[in-house]
PDB file of C-alpha atoms in Angstrom:
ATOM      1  CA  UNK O  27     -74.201 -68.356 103.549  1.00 64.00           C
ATOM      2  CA  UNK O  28     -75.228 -64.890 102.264  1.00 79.00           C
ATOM      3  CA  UNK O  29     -77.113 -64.308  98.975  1.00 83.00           C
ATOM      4  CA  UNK O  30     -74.971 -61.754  97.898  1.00 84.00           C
ATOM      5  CA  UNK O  31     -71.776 -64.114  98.284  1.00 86.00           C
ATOM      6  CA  UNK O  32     -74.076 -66.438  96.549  1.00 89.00           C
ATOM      7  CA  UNK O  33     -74.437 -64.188  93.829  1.00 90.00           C
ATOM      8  CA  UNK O  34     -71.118 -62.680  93.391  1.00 90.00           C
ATOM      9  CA  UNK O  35     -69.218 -66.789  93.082  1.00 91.00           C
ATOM     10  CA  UNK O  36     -72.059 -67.325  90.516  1.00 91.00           C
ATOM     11  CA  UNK O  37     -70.631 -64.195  88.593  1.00 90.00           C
ATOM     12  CA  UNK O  38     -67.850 -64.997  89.544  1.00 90.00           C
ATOM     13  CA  UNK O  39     -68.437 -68.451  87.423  1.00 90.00           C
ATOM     14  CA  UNK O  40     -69.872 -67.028  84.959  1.00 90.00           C
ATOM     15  CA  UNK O  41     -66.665 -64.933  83.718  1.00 89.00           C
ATOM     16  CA  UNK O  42     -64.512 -67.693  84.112  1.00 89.00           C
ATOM     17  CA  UNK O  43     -67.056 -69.583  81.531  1.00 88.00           C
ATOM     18  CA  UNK O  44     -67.004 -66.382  79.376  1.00 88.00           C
ATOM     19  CA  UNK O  45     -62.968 -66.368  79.111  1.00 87.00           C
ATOM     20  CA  UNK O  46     -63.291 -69.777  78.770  1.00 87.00           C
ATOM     21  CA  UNK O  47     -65.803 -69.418  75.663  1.00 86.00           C
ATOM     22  CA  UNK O  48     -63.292 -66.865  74.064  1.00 85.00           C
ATOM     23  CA  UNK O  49     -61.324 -69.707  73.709  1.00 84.00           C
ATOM     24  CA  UNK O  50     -62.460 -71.861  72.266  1.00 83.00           C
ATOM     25  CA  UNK O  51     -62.279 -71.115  68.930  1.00 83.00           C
ATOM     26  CA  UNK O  52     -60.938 -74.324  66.685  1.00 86.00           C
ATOM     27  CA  UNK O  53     -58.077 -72.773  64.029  1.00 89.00           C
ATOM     28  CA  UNK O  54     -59.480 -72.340  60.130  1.00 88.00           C
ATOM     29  CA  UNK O  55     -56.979 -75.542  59.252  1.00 93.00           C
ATOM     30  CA  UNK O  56     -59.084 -77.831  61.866  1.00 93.00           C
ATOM     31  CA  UNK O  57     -62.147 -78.180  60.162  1.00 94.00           C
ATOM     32  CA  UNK O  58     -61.060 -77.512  56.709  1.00 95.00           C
ATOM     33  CA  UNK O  59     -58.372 -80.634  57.523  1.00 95.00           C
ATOM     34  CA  UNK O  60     -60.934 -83.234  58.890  1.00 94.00           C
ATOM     35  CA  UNK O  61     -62.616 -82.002  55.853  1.00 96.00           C
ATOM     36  CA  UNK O  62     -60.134 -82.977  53.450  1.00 95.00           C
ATOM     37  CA  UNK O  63     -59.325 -86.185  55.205  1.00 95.00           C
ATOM     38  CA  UNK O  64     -63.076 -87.341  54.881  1.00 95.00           C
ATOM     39  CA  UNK O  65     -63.064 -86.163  51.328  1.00 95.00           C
ATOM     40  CA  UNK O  66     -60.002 -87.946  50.605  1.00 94.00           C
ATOM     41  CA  UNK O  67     -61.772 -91.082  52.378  1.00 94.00           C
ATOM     42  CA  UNK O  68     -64.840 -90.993  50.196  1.00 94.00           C
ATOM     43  CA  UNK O  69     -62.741 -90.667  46.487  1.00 93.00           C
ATOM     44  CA  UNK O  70     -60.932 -93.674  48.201  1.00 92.00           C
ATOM     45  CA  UNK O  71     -63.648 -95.753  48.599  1.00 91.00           C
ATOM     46  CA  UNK O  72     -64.965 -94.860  45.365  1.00 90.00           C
ATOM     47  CA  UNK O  73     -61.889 -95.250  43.412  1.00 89.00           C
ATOM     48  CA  UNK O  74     -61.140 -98.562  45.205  1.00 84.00           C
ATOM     49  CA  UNK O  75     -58.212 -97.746  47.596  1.00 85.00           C
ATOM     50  CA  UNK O  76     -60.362 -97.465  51.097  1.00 84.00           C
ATOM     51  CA  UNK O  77     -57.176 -99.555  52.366  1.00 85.00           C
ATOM     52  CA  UNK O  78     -55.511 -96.434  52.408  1.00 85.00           C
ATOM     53  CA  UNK O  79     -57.937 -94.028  52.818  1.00 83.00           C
ATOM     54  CA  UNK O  80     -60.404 -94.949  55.402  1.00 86.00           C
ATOM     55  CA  UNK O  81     -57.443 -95.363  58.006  1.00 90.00           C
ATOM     56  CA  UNK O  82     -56.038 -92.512  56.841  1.00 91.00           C
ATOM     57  CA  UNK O  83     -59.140 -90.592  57.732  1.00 92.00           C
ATOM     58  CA  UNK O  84     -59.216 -91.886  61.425  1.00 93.00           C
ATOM     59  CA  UNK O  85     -55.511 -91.196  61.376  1.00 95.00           C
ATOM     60  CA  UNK O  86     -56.020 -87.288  60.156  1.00 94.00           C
ATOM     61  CA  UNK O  87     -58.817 -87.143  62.643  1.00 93.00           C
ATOM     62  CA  UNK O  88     -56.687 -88.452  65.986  1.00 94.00           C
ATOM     63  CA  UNK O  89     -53.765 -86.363  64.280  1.00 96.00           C
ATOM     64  CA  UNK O  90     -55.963 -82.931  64.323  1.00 94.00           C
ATOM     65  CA  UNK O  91     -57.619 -83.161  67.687  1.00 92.00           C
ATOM     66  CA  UNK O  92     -54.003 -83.738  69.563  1.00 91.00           C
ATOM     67  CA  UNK O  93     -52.283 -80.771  67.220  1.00 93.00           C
ATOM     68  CA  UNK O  94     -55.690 -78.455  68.952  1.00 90.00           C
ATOM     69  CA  UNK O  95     -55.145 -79.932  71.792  1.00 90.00           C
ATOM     70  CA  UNK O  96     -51.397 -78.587  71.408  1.00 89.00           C
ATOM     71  CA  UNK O  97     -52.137 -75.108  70.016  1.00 90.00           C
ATOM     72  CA  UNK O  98     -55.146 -73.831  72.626  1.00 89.00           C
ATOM     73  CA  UNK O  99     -53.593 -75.852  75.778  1.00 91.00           C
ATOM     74  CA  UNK O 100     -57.329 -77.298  75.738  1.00 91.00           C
ATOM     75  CA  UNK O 101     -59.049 -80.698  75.210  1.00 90.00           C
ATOM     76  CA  UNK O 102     -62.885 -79.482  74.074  1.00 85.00           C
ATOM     77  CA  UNK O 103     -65.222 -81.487  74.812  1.00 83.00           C
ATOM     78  CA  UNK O 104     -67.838 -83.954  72.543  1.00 78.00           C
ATOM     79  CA  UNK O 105     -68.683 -82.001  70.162  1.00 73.00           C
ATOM     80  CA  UNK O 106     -72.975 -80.466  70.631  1.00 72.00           C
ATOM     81  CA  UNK O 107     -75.814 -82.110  68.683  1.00 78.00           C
ATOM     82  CA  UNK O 108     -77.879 -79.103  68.110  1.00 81.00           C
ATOM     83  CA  UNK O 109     -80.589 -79.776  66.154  1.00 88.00           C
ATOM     84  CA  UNK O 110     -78.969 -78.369  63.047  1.00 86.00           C
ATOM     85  CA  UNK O 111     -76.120 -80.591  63.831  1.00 84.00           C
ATOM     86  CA  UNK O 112     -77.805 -83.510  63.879  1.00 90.00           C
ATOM     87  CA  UNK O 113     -79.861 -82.356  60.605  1.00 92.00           C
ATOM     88  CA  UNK O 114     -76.876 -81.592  58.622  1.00 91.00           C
ATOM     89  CA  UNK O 115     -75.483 -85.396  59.581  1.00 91.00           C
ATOM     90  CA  UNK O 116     -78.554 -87.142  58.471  1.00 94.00           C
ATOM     91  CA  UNK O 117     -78.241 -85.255  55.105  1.00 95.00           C
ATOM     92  CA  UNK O 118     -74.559 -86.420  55.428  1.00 95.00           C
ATOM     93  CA  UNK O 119     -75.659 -89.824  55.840  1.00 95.00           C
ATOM     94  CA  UNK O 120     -78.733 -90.032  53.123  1.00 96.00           C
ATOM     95  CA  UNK O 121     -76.081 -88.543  50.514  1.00 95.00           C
ATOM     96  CA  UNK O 122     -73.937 -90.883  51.363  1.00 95.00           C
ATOM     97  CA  UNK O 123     -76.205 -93.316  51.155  1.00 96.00           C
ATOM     98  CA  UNK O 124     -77.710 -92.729  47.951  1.00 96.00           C
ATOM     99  CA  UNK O 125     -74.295 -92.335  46.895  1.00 95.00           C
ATOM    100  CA  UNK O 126     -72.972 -95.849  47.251  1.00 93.00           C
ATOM    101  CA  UNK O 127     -76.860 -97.260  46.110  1.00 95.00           C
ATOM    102  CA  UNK O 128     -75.942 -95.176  42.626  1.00 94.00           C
ATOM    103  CA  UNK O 129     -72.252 -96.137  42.448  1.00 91.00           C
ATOM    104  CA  UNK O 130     -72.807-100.140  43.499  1.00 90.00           C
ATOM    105  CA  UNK O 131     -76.311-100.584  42.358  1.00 91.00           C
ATOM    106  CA  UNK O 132     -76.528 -98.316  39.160  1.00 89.00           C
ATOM    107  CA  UNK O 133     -73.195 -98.438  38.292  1.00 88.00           C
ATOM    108  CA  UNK O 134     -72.333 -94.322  38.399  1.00 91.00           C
ATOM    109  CA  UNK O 135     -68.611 -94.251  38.665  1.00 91.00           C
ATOM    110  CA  UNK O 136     -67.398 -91.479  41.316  1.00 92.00           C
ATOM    111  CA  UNK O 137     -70.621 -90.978  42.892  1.00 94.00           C
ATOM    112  CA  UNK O 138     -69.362 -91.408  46.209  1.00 94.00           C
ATOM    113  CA  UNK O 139     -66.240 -89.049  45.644  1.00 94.00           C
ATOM    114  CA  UNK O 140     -69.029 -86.424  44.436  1.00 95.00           C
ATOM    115  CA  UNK O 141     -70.688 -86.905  47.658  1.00 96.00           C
ATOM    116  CA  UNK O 142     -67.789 -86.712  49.515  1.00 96.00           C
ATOM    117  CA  UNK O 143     -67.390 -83.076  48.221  1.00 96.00           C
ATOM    118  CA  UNK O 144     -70.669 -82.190  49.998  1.00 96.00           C
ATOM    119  CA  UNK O 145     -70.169 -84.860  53.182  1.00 96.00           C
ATOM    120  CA  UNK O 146     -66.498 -82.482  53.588  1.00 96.00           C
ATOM    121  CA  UNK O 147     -68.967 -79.389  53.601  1.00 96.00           C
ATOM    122  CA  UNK O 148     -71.232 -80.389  55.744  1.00 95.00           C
ATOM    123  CA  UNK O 149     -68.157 -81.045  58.001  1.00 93.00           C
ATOM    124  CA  UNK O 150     -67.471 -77.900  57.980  1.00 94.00           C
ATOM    125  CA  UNK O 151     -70.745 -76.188  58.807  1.00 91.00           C
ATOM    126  CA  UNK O 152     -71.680 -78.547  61.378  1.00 89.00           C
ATOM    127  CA  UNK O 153     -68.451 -78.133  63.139  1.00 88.00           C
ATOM    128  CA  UNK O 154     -68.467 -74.733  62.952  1.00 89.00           C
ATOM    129  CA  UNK O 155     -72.115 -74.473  64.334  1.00 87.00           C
ATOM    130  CA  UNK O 156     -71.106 -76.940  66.886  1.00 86.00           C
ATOM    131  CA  UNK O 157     -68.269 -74.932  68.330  1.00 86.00           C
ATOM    132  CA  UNK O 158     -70.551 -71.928  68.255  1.00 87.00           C
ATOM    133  CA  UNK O 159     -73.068 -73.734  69.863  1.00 85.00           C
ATOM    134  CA  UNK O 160     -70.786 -74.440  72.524  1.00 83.00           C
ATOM    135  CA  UNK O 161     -69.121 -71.181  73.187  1.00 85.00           C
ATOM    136  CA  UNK O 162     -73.440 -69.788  73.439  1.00 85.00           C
ATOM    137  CA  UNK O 163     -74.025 -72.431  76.392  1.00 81.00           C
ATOM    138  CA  UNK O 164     -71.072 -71.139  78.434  1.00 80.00           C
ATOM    139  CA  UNK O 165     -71.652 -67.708  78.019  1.00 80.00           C
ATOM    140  CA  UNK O 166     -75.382 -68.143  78.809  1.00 77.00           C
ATOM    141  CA  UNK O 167     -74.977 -70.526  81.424  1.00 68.00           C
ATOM    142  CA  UNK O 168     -77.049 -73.045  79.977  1.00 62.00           C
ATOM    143  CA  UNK O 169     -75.602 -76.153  80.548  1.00 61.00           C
ATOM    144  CA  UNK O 170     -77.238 -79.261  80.345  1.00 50.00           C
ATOM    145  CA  UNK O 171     -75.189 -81.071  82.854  1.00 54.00           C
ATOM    146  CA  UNK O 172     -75.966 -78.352  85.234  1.00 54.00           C
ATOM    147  CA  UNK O 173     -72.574 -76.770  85.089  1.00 60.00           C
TER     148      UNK O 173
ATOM    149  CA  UNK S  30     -81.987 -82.599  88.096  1.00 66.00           C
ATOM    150  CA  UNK S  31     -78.841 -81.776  90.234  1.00 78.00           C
ATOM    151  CA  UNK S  32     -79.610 -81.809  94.314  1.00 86.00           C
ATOM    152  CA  UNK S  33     -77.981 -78.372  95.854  1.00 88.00           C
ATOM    153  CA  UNK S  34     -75.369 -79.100  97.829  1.00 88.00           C
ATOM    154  CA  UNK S  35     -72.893 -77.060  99.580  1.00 90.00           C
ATOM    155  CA  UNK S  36     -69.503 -78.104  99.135  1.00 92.00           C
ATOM    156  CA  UNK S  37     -67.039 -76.811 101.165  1.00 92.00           C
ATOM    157  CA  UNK S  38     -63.941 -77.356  99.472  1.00 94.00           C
ATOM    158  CA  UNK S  39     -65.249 -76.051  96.353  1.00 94.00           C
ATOM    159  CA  UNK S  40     -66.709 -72.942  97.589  1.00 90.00           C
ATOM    160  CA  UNK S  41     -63.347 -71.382  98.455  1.00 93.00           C
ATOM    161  CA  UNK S  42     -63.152 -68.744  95.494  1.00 92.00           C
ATOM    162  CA  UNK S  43     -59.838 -69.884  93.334  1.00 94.00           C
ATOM    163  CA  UNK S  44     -61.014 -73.353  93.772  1.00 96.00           C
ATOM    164  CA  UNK S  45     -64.613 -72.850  92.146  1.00 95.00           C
ATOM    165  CA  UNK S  46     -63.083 -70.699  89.364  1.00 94.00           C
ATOM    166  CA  UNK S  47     -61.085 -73.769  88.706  1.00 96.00           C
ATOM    167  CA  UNK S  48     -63.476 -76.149  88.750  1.00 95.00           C
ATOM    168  CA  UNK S  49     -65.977 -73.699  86.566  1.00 92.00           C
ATOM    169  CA  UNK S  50     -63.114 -73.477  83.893  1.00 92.00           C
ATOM    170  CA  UNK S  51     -62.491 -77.398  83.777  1.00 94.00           C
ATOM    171  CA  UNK S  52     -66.170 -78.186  83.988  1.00 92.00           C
ATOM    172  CA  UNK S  53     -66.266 -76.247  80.460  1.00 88.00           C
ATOM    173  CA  UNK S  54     -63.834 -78.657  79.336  1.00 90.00           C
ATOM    174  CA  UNK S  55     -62.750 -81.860  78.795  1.00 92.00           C
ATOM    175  CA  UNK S  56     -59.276 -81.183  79.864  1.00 94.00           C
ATOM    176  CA  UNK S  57     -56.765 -77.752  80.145  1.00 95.00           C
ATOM    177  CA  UNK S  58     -53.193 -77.568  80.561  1.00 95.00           C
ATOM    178  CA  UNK S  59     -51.839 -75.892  83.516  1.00 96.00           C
ATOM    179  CA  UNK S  60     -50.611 -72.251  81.848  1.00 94.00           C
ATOM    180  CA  UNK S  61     -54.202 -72.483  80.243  1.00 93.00           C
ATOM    181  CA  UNK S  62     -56.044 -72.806  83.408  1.00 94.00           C
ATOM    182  CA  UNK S  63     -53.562 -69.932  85.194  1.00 94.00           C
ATOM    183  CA  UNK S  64     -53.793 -67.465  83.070  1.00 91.00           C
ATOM    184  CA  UNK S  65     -57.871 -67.854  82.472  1.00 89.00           C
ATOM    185  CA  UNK S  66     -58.100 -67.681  86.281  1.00 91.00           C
ATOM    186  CA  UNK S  67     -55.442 -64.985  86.553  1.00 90.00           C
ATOM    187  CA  UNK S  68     -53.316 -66.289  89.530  1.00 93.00           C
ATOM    188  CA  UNK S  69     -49.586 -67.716  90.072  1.00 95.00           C
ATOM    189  CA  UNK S  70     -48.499 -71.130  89.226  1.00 95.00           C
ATOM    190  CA  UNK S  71     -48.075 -71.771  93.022  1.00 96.00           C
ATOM    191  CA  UNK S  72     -51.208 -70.495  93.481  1.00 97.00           C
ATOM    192  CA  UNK S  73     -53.060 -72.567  90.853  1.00 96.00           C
ATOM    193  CA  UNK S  74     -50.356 -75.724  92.393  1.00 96.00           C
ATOM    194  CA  UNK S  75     -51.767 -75.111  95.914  1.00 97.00           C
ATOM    195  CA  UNK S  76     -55.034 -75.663  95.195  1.00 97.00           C
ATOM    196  CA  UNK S  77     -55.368 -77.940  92.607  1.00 96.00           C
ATOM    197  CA  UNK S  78     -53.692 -80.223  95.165  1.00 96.00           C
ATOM    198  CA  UNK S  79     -56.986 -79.658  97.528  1.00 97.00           C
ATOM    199  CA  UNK S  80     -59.112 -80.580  94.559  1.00 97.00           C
ATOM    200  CA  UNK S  81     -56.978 -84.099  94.017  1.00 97.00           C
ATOM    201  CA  UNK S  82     -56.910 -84.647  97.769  1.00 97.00           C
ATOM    202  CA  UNK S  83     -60.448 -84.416  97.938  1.00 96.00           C
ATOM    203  CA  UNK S  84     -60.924 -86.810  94.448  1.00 97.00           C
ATOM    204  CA  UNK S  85     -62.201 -83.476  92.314  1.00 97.00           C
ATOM    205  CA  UNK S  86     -59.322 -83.303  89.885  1.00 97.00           C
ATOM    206  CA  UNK S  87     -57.065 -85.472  88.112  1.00 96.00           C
ATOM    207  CA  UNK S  88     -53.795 -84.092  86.667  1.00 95.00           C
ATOM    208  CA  UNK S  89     -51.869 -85.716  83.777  1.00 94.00           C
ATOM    209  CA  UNK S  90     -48.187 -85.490  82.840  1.00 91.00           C
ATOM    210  CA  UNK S  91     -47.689 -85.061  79.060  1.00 83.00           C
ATOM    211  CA  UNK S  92     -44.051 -84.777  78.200  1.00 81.00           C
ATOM    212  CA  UNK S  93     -43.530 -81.184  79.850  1.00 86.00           C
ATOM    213  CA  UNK S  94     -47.098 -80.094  80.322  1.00 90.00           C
ATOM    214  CA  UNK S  95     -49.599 -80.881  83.073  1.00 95.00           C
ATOM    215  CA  UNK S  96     -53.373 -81.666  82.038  1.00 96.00           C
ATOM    216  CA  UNK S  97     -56.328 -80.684  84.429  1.00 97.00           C
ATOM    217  CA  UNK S  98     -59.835 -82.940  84.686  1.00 96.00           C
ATOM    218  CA  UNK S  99     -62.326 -82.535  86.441  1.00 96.00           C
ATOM    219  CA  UNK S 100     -62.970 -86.390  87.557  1.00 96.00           C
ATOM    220  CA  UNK S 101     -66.933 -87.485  87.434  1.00 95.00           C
ATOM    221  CA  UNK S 102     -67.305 -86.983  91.296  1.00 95.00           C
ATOM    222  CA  UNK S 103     -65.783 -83.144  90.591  1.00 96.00           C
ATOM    223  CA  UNK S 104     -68.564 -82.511  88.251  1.00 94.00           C
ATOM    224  CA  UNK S 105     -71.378 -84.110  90.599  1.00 94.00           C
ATOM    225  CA  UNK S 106     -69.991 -81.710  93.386  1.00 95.00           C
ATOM    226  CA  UNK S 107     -69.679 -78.750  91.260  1.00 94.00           C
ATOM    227  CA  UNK S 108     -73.120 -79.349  90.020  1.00 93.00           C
ATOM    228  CA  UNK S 109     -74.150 -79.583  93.244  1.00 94.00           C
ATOM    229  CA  UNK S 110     -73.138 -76.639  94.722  1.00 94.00           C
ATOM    230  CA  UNK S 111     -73.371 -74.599  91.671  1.00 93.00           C
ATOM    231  CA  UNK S 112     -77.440 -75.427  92.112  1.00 92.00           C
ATOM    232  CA  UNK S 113     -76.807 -74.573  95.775  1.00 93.00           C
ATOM    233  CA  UNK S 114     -75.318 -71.218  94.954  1.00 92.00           C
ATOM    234  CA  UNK S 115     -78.798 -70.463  92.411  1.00 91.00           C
ATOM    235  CA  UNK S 116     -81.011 -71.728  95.093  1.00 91.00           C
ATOM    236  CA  UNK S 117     -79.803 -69.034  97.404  1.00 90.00           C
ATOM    237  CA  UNK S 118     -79.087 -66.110  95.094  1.00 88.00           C
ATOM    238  CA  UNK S 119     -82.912 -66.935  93.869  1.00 87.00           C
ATOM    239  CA  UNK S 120     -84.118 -67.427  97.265  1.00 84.00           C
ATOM    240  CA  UNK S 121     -82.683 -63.734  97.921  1.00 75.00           C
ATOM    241  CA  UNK S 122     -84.092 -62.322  95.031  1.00 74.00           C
ATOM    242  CA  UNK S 123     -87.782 -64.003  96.122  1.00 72.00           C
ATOM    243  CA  UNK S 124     -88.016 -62.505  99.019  1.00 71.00           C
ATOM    244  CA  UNK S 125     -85.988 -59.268  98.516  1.00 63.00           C
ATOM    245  CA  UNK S 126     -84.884 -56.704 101.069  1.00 57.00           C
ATOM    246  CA  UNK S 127     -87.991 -56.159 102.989  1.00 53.00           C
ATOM    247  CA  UNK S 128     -89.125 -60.150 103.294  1.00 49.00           C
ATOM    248  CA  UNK S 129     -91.247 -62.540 101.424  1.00 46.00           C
ATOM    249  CA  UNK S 130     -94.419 -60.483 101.526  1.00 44.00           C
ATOM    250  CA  UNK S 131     -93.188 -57.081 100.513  1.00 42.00           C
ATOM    251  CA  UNK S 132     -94.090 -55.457 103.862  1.00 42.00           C
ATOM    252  CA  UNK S 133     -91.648 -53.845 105.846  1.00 41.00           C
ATOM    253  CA  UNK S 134     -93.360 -55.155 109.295  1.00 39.00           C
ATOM    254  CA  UNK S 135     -95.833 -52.866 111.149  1.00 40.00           C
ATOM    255  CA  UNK S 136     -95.726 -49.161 110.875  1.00 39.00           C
ATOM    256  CA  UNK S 137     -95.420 -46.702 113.982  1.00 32.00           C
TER     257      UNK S 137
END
């Protein structure tokens, strides 16, 4: 095989990844929904109905990925722990955390709704980054699979 | 690390644009997959067929849509000959167009 064949099916790859990238933007309503659904989770479990609440939240969660799924004709995949992913879920988890320790343990009604206003956030910017830090690796090529 | 490997029926044009656009994701509906590619839906038929044959591709029916995967051996091969493709296009650019050395071979 020639290099320049070589070259031109690795550009060739390369555009298809970069049309690819273009679309995979998530709609606003996806993250701000599984933001509301684990907000509505936490003021749940605070306010004593996680009966509803919790399953609700794994229900809004199934519920948004199949109505993406529907609108961009794609199935994304997991989303990327970038570093700043995986920062902004251990704050996640330490609020939460501290939250229940303060709620349970010091008696501080609604602490865990409170944090659930921040956990929602931090839903937000992590999935945000997360999709952005997918789009970069196909448009640079960097994949860690090797694709 | 991925071992290059050439892979035939992967290396026909269409069918590594395919494969590149599924390996990006976990799954694509047909019209998705056509349109990012830019061919016909016979087109797109015909050789996503090749890719099933050969165990690259799986294809789901959802009510009236058709899902594309890439199955785990599709990724292996793409990966393969993906870091078959680099090894040569880098190879190439080693050497360059007067050899390994530089020198164009004796003078005269």
């Amino acid at each position: 095989m020639e290099s320049e064949s070589a070259r031109l099916a690795l550009e060739g790859v390369a555009e298809v990844r970069a049309r690819v990238a273009d679309r995979l933007v998530s709609p606003w309503w996806y993250h701000y929904g599984l933001a509301a659904a684990i907000l509505l989770a936490y003021v749940s479990i605070s306010f004593r109905f996680a009966s509803y609440g919790v399953p609700f939240l794994a229900v809004a969660a199934a519920g948004l990925m199949m109505a993406l799924k529907r609108v961009t004709g794609i199935a994304p995949r997991a989303p990327r722990a970038t570093p700043a992913v995986v920062a902004w879920s251990l704050v996640a988890m330490a609020l939460t955390a501290g939250a229940m320790a303060l709620e349970w343990g010091g008696g501080v009604k609604g602490a865990v709704a409170v944090a659930g206003v921040a956990v929602a956030a931090i839903a937000v910017v992590a999935g945000r980054r997360s999709d952005r830090a997918l789009r970069g690796e196909l448009r640079d090529g960097h994949d860690p699979a090797g694709l | 690390m991925t071992q290059p490997a050439f892979d035939e029926t992967i290396h026909a044009p269409i069918r590594l644009r395919i494969c590149a656009m599924l390996a990006a994701v976990e799954s694509a509906e047909f019209s998705v997959v056509r349109d990012s590619i830019g061919i016909s839906d016979s087109v797109l038929s015909k050789h996503a067929k090749v890719l099933q044959t050969a165990g690259y591709l799986d294809l789901a029916k959802a009510r009236r849509t058709t899902w594309l995967s890439l199955t785990a051996s599709g990724r292996a091969a793409l990966a393969g000959h993906l870091a078959e493709l680099r090894r040569i296009a880098a190879l190439a650019e080693l050497t360059g167009p007067t050899g390994p050395t530089g020198l164009t071979g004796p003078e005269g």
